[in-house]
Coordinates of C-alpha atoms and ligand atoms in Angstrom, one line a residue:
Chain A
X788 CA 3.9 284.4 198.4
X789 CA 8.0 285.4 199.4
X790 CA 10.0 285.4 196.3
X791 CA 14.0 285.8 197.6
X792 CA 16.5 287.2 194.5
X793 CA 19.1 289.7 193.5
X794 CA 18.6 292.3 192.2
X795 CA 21.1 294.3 191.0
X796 CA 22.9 292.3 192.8
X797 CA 21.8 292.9 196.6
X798 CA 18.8 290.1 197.5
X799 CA 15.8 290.9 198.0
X800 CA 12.2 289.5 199.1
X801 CA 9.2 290.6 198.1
X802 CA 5.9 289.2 198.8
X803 CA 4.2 289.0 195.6
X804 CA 0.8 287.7 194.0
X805 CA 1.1 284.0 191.3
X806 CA 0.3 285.7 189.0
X807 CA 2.2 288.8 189.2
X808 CA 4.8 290.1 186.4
X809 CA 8.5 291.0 187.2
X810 CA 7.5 294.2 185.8
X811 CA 4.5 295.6 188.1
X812 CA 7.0 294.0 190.9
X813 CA 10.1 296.0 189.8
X814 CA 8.0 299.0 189.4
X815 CA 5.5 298.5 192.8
X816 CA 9.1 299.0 194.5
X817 CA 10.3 301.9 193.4
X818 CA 12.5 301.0 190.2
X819 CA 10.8 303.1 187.3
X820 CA 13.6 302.6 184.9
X821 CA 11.2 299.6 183.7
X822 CA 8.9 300.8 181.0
X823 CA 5.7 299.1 180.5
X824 CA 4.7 299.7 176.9
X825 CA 2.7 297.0 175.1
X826 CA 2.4 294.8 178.5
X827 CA 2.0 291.9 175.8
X828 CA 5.8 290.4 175.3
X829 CA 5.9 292.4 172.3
X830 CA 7.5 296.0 172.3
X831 CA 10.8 295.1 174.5
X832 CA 10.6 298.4 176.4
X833 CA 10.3 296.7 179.3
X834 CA 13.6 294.5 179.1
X835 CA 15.7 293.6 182.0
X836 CA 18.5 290.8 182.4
X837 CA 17.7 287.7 183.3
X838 CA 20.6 285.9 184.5
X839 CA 22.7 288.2 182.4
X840 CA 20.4 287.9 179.5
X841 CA 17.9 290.4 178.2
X842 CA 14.3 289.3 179.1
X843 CA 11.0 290.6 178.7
X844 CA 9.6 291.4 182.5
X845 CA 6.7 291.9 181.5
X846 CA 6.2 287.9 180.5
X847 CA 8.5 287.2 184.0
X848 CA 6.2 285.6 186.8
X849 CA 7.9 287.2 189.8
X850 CA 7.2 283.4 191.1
X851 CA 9.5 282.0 188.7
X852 CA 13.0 283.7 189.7
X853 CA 13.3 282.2 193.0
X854 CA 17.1 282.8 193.3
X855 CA 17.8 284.0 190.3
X856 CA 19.9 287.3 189.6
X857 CA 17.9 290.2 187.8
X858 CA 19.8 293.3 186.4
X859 CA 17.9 296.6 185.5
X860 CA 19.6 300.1 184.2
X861 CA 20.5 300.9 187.9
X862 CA 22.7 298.4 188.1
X863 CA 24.6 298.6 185.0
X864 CA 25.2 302.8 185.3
X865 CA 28.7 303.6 184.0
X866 CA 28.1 301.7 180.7
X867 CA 24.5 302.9 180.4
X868 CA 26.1 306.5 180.6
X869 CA 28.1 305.4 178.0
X870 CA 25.6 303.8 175.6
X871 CA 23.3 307.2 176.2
X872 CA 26.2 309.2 175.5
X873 CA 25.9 307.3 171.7
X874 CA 22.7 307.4 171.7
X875 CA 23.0 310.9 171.8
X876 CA 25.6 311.6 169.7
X877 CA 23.0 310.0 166.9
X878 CA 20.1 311.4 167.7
X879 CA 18.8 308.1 168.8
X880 CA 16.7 309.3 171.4
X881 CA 13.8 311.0 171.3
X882 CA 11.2 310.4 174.1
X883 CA 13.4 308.4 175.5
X884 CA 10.5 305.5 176.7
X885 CA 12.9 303.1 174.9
X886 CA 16.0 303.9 176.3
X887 CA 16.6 301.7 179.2
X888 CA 15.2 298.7 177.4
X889 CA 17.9 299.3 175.2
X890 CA 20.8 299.9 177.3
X891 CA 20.2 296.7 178.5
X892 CA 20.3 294.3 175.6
X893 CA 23.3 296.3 174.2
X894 CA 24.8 295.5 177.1
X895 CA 24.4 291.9 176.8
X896 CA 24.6 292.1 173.1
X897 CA 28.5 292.9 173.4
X898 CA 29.0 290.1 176.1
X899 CA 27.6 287.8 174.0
X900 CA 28.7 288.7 170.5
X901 CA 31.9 289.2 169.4
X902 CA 32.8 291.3 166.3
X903 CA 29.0 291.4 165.0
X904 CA 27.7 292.6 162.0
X905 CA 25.8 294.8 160.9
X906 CA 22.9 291.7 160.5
X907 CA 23.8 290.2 164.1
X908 CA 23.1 293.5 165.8
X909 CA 20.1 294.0 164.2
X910 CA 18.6 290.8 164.9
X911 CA 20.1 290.9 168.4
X912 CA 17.8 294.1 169.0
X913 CA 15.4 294.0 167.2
X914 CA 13.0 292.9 170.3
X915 CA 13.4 296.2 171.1
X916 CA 11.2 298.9 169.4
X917 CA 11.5 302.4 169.5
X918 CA 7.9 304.3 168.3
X919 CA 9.9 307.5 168.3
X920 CA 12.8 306.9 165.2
X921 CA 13.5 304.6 162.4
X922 CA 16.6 302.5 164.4
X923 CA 19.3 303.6 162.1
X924 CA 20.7 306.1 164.6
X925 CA 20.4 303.2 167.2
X926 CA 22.6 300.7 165.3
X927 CA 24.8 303.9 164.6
X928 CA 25.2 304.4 168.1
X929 CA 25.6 300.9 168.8
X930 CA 28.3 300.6 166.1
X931 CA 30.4 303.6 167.7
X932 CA 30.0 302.2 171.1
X933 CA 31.5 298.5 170.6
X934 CA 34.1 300.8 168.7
X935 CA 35.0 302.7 171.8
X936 CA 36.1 299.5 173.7
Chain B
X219 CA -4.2 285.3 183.7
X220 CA -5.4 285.0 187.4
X221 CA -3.6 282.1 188.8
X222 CA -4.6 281.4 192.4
X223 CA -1.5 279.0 192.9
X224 CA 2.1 278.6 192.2
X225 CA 3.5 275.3 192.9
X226 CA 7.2 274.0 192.5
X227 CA 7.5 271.2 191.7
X228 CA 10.4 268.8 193.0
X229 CA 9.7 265.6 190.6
X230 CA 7.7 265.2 187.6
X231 CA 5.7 262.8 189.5
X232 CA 5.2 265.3 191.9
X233 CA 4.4 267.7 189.0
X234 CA 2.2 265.1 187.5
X235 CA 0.3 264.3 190.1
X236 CA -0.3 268.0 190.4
X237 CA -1.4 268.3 187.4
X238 CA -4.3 265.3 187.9
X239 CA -5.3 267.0 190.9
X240 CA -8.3 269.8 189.2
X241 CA -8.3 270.3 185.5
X242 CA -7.3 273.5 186.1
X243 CA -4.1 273.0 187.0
X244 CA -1.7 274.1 184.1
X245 CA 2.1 273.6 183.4
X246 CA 3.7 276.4 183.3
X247 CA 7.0 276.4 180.1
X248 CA 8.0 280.3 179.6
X249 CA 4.7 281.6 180.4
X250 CA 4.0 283.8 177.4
X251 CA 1.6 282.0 175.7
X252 CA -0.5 281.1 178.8
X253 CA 0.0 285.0 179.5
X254 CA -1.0 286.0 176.1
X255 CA -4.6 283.9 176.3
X256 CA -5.2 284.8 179.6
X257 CA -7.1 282.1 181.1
X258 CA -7.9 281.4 184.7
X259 CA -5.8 278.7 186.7
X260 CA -6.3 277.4 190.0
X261 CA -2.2 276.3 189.9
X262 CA 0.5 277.1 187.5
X263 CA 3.0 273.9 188.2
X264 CA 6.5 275.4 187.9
X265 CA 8.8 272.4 186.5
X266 CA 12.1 274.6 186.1
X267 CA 14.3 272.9 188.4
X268 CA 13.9 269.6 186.8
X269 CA 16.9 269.3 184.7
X270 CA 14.9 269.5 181.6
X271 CA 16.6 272.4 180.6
X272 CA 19.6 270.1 179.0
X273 CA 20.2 269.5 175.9
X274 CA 22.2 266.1 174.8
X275 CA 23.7 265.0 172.0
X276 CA 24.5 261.0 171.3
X277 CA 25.4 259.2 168.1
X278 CA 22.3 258.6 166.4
X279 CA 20.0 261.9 168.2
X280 CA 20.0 265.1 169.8
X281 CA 17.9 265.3 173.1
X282 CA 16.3 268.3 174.0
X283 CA 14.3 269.0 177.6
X284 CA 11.1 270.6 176.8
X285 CA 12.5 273.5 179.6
X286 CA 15.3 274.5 177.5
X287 CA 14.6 278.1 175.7
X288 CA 14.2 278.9 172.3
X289 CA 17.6 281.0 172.3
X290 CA 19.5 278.4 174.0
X291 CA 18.0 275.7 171.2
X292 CA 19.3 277.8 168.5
X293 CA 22.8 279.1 169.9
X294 CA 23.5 275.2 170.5
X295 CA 26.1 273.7 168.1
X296 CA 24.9 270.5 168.1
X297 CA 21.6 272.1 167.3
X298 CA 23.0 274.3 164.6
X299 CA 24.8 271.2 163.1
X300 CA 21.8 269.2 161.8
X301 CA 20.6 269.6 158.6
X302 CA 22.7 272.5 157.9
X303 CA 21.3 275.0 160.9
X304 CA 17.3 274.5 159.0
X305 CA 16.2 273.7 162.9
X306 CA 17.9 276.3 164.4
X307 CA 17.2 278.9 162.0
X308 CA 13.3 278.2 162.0
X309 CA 13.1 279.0 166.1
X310 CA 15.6 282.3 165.5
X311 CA 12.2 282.8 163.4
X312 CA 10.3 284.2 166.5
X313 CA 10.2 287.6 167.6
X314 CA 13.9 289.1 169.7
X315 CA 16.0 287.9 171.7
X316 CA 14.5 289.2 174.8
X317 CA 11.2 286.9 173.9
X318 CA 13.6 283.5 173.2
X319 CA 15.9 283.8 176.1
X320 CA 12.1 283.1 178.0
X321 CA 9.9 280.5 175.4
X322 CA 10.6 277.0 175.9
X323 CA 10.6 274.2 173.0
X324 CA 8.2 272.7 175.5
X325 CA 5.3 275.1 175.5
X326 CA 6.2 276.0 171.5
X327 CA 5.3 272.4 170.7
X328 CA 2.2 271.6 173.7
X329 CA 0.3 274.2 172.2
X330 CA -0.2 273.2 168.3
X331 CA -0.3 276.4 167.5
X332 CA -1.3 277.1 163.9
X333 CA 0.9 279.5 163.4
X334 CA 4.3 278.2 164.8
X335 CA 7.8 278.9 163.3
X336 CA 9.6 276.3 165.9
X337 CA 6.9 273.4 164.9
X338 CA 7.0 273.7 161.1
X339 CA 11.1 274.0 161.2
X340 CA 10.6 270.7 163.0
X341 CA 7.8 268.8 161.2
X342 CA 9.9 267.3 158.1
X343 CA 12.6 265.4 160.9
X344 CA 12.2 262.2 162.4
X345 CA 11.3 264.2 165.6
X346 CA 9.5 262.1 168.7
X347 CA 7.9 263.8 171.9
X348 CA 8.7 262.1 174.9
X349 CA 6.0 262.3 177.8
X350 CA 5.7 261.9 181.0
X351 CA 4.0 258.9 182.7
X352 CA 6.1 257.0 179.8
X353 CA 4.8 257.7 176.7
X354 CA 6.5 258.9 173.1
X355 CA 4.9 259.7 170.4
X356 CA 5.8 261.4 166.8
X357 CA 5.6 265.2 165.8
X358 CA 2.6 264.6 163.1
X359 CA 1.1 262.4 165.7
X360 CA 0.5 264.5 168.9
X361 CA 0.1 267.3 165.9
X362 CA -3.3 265.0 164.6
X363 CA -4.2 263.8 168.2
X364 CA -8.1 264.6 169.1
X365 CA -8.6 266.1 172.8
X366 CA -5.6 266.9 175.2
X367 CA -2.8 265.3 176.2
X368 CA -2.7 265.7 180.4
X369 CA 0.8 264.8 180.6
X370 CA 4.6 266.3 180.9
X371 CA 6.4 267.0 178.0
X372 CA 9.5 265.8 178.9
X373 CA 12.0 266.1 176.1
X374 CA 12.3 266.0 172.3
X375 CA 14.0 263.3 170.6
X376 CA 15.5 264.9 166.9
X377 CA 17.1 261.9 164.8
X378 CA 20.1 262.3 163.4
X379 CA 21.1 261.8 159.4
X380 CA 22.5 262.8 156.0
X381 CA 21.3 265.5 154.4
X382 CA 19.9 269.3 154.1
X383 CA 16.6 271.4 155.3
X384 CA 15.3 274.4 154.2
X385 CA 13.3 276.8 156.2
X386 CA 11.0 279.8 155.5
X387 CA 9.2 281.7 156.9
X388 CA 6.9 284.5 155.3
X389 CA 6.3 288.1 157.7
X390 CA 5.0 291.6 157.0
X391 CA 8.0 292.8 159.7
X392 CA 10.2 291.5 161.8
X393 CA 8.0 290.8 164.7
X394 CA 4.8 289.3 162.5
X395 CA 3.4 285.9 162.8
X396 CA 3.7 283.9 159.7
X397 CA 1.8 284.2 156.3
X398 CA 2.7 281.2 155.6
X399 CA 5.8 278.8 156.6
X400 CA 7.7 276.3 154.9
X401 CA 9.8 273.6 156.0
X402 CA 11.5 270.8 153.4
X403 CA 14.3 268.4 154.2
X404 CA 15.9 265.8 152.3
X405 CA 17.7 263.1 155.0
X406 CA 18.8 260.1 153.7
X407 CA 17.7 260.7 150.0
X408 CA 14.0 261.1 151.3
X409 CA 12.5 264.5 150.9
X410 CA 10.1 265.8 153.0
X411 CA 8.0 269.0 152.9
X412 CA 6.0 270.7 155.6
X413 CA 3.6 273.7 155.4
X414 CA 2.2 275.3 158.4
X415 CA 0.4 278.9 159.1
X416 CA -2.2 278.2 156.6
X417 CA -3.2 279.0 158.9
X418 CA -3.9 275.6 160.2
X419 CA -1.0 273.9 162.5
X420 CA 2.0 272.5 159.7
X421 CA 1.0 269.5 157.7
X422 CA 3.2 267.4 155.9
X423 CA 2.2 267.2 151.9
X424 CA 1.6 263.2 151.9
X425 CA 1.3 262.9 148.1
X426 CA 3.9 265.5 146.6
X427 CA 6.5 263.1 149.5
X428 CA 5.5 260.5 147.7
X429 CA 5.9 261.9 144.2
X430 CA 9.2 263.3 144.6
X431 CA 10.6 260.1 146.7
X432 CA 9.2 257.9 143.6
X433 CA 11.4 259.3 141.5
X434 CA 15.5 258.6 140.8
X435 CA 16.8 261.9 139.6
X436 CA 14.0 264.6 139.9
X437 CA 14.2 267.5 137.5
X438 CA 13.4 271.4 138.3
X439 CA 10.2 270.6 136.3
X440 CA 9.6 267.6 138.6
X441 CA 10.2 269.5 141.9
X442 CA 7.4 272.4 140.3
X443 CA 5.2 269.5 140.2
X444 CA 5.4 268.3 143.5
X445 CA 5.0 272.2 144.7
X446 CA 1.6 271.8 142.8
X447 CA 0.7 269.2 144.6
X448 CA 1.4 269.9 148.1
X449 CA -0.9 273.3 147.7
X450 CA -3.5 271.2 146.0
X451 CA -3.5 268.4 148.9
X452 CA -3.1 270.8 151.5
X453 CA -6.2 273.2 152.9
X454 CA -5.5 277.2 152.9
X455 CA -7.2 279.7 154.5
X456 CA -8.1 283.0 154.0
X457 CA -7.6 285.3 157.5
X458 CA -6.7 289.5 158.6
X459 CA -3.2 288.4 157.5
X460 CA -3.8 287.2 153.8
X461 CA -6.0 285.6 151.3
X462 CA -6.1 281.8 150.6
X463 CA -4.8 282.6 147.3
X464 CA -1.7 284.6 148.2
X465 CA -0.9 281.9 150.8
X466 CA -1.5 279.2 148.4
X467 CA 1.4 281.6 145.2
X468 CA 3.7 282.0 148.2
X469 CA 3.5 278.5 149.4
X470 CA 4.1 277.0 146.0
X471 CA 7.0 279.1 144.9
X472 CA 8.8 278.2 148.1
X473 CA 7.7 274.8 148.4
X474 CA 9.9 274.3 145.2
X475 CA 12.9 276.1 146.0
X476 CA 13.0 274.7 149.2
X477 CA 13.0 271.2 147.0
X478 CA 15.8 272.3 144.7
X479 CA 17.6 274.3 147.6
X480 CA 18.0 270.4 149.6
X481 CA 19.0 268.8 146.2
X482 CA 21.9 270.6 145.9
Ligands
FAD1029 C1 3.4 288.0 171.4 C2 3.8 286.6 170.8 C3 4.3 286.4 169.5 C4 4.6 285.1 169.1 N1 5.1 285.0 167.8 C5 5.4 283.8 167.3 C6 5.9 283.6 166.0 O1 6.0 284.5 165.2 N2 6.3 282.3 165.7 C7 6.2 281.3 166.5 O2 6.6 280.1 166.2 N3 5.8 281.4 167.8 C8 5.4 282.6 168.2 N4 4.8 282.8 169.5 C9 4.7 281.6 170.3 C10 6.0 281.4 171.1 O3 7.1 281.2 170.2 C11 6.0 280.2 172.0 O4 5.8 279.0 171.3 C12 4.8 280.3 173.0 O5 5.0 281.4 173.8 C13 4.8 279.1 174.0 O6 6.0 278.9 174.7 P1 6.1 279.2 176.2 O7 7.4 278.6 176.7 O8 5.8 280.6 176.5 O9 4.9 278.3 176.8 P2 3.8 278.5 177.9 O10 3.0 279.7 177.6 O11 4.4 278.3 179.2 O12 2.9 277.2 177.6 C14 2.1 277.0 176.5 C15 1.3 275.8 176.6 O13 2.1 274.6 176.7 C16 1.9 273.9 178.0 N5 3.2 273.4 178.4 C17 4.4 274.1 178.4 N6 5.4 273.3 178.7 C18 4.8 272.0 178.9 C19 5.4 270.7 179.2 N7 6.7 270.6 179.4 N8 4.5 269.7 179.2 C20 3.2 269.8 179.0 N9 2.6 271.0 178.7 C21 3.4 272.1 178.6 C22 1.3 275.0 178.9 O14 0.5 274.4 179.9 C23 0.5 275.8 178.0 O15 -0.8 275.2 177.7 C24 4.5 284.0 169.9 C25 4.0 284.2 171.2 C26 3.6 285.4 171.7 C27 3.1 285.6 173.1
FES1030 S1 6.0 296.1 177.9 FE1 7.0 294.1 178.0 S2 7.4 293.8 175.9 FE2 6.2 295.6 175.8
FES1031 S1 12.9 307.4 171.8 FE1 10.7 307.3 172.0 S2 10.3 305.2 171.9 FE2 12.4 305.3 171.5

């Protein structure tokens, strides 16, 4: 079946099965910034926005976004340059599997929250696991990067 | 999950006639549970452009359509505001923020599960399910109902009133299922406890209610007593997560500080 939305921004179609996942889509067409690491709604690495929010793709059925607007790493590049510049100023990445995931929901973390704390952050990301360090030098970086603005 | 359909629905009569048409044919709320069981479907039925992703707020209720997520449920002030935030906090409960901007309170409440954050922070509220063809029914009622309901959750109807809830729920980390959950409210001077993860879908503790509600001024040594109560009325399990026993020392220690923490 034809599923019409944007993605970052520019819309797209692609025919896709019922019971495909926003993730094999996204990835089947060339955008490999989406990780697939658990492939069971758990691990986050595979996070993209949905409607400006951060959202498993791996639980997305491509059927279900009809319209909708869907924002991966490519499309938010001068403030993922940013956020990777703090992330690796920390140390925060390693393998870097986790990184895009990431970049995402800190982006929409500091639409969405203003002034957070320490507590807020970490609860805001912390659908988002990282096998590689122990996510202090992520909420470091995070810290120094709502600083910046 | 192999799903040989995808249907859009433009009613919920459309939806539910749908839905009659093979036993196979499934609703579809956020997805992730249906996705985590993997079962076969001959037609997910997509009901997302229903307006049931609304959430309203009148005198005496708060409304909630069974499409609205678990992140939007919990962010919502009129949410937040009942029973000091207990609801709210139970469903920010559940894994990131990545997994509740997609689960519905629809498919957290349709699938009695027996470990479920979002039904036990519900359970002690006057909370009724409102289905479609026209039919409501309370929380503890579709909770004890033999066999499945083939109909539409439409919306959930949370009563207002005066008073406090506590919620808690009991992890190994952040992203765990329950060990055990507790819910206990006091609204309108009645208190009302609920234990779920048991790991049996949330109960409510009939006899320690009725304990605690018989008495005028209950003492820290009375609300202990009705925490021995509820574990001894109540079945426990043991599972991979934890012995019957440990559920049963957890439940009872927070059973009774939820009791004094509503008293207050
Ligand atoms: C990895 C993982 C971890 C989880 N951890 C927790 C946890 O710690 N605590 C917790 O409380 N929950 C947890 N859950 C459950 C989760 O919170 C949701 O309750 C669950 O995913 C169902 O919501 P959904 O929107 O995904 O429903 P779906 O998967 O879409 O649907 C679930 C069921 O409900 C039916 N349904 C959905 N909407 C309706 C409707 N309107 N009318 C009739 N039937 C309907 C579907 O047909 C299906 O049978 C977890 C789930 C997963 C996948
Ligand atoms: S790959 Fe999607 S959450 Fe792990
Ligand atoms: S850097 Fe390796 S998973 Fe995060």
């Amino acid at each position: 079946m034809l599923v019409t939305f944007y993605l970052n921004n520019v819309r797209v179609s692609y025919d896709v099965r019922p019971d495909e996942y926003l993730a094999e889509t996204l990835r089947s067409h060339g955008v490999k910034s989406v990780k697939v690491g658990c492939n069971e709604t758990s691990c986050g690495s595979c996070t993209v926005l949905l409607e400006n929010r951060p959202a498993m793709s791996c639980g997305i059925l491509s059927a279900s976004i009809e319209g909708k607007h869907i924002t991966t790493v490519e499309g938010i590049q001068e403030e993922a340059a940013r956020i990777a510049y703090f992330f690796g100023e920390e140390g925060a990445d390693q393998c870097g599997f986790c990184n895009a995931g990431y970049a995402l929901t800190i982006y929409a973390l500091k639409r969405e929250l203003k002034n957070p704390t320490d507590d807020e952050i970490k609860d805001y990301i912390v659908g988002n696991l990282c096998r590689c360090s122990g996510m202090q030098s992520q909420l470091n970086a995070i810290k120094a990067y709502l600083k910046e603005e | 999950m192999i799903v040989n359909k995808y249907y859009r629905a433009s009613s919920l009569e459309d939806a539910y006639s749908k839905l009659q048409e093979n036993p196979r044919n499934t609703i579809l709320g956020g997805g992730l549970w249906l996705k985590k069981i993997g079962q076969s479907h001959e037609t997910l039925i997509d009901i997302s452009s229903l307006g049931l992703n609304e959430i309203k707020d009148s005198k005496n209720e708060v409304v909630v359509g069974s499409m609205v997520s678990q992140r939007d449920f919990e962010n919502s002030p009129v949410v937040k505001a009942l029973f000091n935030d207990a609801i709210a906090f139970s469903t920010r409960e559940v894994m990131g923020v990545n997994f509740r901007n997609l689960a519905t309170i629809g498919g957290s409440i349709m699938g009695r599960y027996p470990f479920s954050d979002v039904i036990t922070g519900l359970l002690p509220y006057d909370v009724e399910l409102e289905f479609y063809p026209k039919q409501t029914m309370f929380l503890e009622d579709y909770l004890s109902y033999k066999g499945k309901l083939n109909a539409i959750l439409v919306a959930i109807h949370i009563k207002k009133g005066q008073g406090k809830g506590f919620y808690k729920k009991v992890k190994t980390t952040a992203l765990d299922f329950p060990i055990v959950n507790i819910a206990v409210s006091r609204v309108n001077g009645q208190y009302r406890i609920a234990v779920g993860a048991r790991p049996a879908v949330a109960s409510l503790a009939l006899k320690a209610m009725e304990y605690i509600n018989s008495l005028k001024n209950p003492s820290k040594e009375d609300f202990a007593k009705a925490a021995e109560m509820a574990v001894e009325e109540l079945s426990f399990l043991d599972n991979k997560d934890a012995s019957k026993e440990y559920r049963i020392d957890l439940a009872k220690v927070y059973v009774r500080r939820g009791l004094e923490e509503v008293n207050k």
